[in-house]
N, CA, C and O atoms as a MOPAC input file, in Angstrom:
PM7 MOZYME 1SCF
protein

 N      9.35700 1     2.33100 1    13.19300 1
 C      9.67600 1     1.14000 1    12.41700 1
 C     10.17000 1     1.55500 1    11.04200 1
 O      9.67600 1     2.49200 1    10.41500 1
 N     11.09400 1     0.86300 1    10.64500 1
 C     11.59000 1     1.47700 1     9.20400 1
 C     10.59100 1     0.29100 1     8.24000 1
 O     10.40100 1    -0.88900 1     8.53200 1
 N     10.00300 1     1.11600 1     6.91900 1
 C      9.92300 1     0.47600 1     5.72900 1
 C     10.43800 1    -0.53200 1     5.13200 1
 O      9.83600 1    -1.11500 1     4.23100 1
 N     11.68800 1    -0.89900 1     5.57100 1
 C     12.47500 1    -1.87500 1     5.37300 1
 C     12.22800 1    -3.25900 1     5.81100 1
 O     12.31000 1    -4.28200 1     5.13200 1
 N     11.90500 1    -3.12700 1     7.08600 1
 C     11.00000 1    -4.32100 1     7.75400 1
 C      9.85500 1    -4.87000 1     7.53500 1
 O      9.52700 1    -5.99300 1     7.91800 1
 N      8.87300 1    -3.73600 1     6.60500 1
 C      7.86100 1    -4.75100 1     6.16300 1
 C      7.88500 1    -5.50100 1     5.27100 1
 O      8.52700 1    -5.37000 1     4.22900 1
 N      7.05500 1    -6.54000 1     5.63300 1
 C      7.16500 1    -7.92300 1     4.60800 1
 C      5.95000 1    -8.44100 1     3.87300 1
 O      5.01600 1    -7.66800 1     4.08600 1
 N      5.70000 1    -9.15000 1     3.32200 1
 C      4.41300 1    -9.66000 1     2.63300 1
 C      3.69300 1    -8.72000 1     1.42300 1
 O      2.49200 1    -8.59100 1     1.18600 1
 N      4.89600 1    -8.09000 1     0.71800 1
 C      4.39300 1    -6.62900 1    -0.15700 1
 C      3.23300 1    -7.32300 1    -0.74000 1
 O      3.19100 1    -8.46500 1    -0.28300 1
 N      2.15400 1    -7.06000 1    -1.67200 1
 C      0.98400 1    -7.06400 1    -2.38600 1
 C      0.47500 1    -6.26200 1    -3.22500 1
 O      0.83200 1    -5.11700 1    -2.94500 1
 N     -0.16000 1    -6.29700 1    -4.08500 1
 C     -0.62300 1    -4.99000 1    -5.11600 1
 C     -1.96600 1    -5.40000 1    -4.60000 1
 O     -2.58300 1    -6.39800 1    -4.22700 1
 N     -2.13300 1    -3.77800 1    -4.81900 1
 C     -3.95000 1    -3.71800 1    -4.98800 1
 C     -4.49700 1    -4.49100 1    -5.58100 1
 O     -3.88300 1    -5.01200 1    -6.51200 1
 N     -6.38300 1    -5.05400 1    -5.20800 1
 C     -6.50900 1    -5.97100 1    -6.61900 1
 C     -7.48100 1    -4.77300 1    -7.99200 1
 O     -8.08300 1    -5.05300 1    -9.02900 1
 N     -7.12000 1    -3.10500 1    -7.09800 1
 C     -7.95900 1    -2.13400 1    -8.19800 1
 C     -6.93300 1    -1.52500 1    -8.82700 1
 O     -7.19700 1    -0.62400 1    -9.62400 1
 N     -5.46000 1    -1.93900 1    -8.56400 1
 C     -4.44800 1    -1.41400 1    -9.30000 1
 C     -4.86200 1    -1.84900 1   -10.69700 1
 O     -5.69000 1    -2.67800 1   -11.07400 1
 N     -3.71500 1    -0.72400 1   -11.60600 1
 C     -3.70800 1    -0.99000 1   -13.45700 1
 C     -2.67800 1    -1.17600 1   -13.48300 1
 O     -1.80400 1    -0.34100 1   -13.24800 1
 N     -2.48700 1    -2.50800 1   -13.82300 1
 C     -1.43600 1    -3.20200 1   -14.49300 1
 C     -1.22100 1    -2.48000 1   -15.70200 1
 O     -0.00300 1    -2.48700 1   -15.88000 1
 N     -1.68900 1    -1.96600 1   -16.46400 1
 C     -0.86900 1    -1.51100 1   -17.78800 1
 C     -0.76100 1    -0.43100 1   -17.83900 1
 O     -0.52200 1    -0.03100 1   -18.97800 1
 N     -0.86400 1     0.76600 1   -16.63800 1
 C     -0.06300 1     1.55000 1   -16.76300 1
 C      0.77600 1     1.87100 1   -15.75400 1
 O      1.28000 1     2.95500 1   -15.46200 1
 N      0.89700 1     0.47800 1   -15.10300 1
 C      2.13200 1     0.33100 1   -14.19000 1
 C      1.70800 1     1.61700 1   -12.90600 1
 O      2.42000 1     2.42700 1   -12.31300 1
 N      0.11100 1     1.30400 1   -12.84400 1
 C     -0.16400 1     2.34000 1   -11.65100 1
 C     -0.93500 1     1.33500 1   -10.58800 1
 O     -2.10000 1     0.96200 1   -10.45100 1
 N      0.32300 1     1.08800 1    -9.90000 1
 C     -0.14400 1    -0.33900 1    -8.59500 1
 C      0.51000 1     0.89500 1    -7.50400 1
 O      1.49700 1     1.62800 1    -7.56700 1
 N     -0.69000 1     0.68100 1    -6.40600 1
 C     -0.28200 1     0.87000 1    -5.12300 1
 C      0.08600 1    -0.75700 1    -4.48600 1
 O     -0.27000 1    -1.79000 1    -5.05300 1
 N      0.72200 1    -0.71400 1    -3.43900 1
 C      1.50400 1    -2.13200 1    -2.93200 1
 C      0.88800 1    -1.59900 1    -1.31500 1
 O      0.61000 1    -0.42300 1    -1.08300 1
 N      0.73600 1    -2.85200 1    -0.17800 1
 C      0.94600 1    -3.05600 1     0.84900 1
 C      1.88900 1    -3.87100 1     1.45000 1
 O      2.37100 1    -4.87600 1     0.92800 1
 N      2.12300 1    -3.48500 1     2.43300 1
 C      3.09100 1    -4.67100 1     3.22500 1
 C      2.99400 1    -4.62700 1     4.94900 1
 O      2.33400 1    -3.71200 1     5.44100 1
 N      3.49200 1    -5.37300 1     5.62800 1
 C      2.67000 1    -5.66300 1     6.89800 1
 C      3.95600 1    -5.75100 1     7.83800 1
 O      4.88800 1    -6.35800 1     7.31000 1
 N      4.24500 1    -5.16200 1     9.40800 1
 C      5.07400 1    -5.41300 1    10.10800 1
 C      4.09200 1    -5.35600 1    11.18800 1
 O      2.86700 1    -5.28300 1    11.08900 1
 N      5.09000 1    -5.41800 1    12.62000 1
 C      4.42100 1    -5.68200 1    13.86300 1
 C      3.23700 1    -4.55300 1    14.21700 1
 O      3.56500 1    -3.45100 1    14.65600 1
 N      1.86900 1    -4.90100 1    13.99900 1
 C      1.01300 1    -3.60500 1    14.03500 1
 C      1.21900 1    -2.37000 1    13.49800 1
 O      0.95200 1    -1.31700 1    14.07800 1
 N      1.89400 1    -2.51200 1    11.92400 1
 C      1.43700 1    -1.56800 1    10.96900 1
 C      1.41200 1    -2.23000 1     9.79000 1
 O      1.42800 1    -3.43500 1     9.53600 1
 N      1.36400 1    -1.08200 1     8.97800 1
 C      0.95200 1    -1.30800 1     7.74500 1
 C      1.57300 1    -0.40400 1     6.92200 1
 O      1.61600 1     0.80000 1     7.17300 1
 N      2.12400 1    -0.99100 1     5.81500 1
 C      2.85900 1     0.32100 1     4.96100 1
 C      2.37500 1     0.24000 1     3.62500 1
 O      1.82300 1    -0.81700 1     3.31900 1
 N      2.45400 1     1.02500 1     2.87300 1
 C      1.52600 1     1.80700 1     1.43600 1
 C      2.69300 1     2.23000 1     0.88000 1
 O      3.52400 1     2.90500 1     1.48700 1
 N      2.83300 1     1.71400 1    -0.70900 1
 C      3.90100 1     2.34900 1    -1.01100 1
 C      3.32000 1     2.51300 1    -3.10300 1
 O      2.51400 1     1.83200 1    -3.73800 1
 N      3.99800 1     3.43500 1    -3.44400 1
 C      3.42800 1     3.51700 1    -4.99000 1
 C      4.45100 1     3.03800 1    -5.65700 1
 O      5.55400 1     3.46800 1    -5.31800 1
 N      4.37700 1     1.85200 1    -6.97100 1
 C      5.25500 1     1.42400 1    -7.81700 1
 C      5.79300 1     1.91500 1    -8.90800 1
 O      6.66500 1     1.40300 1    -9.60900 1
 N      4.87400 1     3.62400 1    -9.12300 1
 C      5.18000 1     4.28600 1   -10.06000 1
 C      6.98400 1     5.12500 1    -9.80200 1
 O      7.94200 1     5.33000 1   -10.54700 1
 N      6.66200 1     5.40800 1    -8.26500 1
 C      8.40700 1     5.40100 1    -7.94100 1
 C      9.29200 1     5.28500 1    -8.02400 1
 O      9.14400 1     4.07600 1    -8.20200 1
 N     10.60400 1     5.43600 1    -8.09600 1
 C     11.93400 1     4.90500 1    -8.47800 1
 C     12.07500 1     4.15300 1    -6.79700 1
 O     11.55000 1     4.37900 1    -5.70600 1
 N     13.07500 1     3.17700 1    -7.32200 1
 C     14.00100 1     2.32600 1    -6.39700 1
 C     14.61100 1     3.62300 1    -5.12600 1
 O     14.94500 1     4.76700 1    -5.43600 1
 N     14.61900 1     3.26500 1    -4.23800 1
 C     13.85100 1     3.38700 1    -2.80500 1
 C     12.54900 1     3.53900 1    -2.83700 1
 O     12.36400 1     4.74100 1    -2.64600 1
 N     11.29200 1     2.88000 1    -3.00000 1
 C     10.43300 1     3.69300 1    -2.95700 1
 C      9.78600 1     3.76300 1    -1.55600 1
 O      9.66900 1     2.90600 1    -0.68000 1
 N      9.30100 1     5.40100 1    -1.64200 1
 C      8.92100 1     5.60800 1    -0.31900 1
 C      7.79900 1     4.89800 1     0.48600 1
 O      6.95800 1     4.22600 1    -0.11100 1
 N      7.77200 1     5.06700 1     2.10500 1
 C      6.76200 1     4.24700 1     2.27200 1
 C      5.97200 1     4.96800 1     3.24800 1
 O      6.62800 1     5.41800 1     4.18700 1
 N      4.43900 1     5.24200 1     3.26000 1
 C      3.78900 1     5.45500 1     4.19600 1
 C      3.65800 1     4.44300 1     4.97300 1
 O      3.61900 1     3.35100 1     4.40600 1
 N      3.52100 1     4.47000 1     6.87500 1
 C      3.11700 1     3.34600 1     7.84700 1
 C      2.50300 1     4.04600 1     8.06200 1
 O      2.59900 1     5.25300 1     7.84100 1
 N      1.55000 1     3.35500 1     8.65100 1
 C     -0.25800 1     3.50000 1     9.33600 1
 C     -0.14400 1     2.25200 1     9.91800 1
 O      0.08300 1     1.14700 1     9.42600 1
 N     -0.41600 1     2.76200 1    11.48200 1
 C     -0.68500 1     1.63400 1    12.61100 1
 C     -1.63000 1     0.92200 1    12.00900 1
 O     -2.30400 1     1.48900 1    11.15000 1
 N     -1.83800 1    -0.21900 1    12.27000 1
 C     -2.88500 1    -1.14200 1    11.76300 1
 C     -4.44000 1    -1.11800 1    12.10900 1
 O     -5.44700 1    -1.56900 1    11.56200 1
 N     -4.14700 1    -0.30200 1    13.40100 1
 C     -5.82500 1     0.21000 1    13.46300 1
 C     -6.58600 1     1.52900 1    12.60600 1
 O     -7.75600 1     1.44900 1    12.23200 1
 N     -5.74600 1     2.70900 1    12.37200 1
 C     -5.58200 1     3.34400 1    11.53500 1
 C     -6.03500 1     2.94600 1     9.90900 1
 O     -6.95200 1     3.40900 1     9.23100 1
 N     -4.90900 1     1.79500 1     9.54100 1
 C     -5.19500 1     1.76600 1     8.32100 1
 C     -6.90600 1     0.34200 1     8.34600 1
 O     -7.44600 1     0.20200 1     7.24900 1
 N     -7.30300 1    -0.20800 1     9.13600 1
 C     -8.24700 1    -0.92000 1     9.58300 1
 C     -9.45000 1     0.17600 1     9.71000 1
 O    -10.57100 1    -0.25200 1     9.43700 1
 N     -9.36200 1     1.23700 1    10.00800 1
 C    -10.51200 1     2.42000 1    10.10900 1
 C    -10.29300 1     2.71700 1     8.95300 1
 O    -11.44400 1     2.88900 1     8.55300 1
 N     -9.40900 1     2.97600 1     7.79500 1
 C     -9.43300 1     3.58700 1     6.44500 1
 C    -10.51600 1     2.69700 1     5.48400 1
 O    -11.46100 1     3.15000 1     4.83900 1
 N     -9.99100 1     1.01900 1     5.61800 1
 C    -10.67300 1     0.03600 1     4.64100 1
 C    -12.09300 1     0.31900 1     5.27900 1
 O    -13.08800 1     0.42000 1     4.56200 1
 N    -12.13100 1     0.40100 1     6.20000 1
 C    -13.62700 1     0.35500 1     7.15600 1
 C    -14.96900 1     1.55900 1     6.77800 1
 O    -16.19700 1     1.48100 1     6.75600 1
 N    -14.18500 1     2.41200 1     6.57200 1
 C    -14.80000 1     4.22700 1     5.76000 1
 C    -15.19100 1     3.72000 1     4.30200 1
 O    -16.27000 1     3.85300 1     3.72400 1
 N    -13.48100 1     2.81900 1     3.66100 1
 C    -14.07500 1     3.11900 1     1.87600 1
 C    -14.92600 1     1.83300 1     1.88800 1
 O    -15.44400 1     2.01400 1     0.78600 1
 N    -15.36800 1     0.86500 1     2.24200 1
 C    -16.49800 1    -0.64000 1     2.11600 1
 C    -17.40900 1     0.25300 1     2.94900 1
 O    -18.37400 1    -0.48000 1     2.73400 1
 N    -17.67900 1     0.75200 1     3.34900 1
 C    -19.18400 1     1.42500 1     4.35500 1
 C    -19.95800 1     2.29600 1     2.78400 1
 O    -21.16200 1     2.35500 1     2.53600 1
 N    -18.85200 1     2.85800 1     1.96700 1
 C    -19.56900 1     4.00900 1     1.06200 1
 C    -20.00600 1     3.11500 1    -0.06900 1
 O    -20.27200 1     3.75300 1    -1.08700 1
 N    -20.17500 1     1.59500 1    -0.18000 1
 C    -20.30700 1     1.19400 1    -1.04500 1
 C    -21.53100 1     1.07900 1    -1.42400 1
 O    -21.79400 1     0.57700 1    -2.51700 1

């Protein structure tokens, strides 16, 4: 799937707004893409199948 296709981008809600250090998500057919705003225009995008990135949130809320 290209990066291009995901839709619904979002910022973290633990991103810092003032130093313009937001990670973003965005969502396509059973994935999930991660992308950093500190980047220049293309910015790159990690995908992680949605179960994948569903086991990641699942690890960091367990250590809380």
């Amino acid at each position: 799937m290209s990066p291009r296709t995901l839709t619904g981008w979002r910022k973290s809600s633990h991103s810092h707004f003032e130093e313009n250090a937001c990670v973003e998500i965005g969502t396509g057919p059973g994935v999930v893409g991660v992308r950093d705003t500190k980047q220049p225009t293309p910015r790159p995008v990690l995908v992680y199948s949605a179960g994948a990135f569903a086991a990641f949130l699942a690890q960091l809320t367990a250590e809380r």
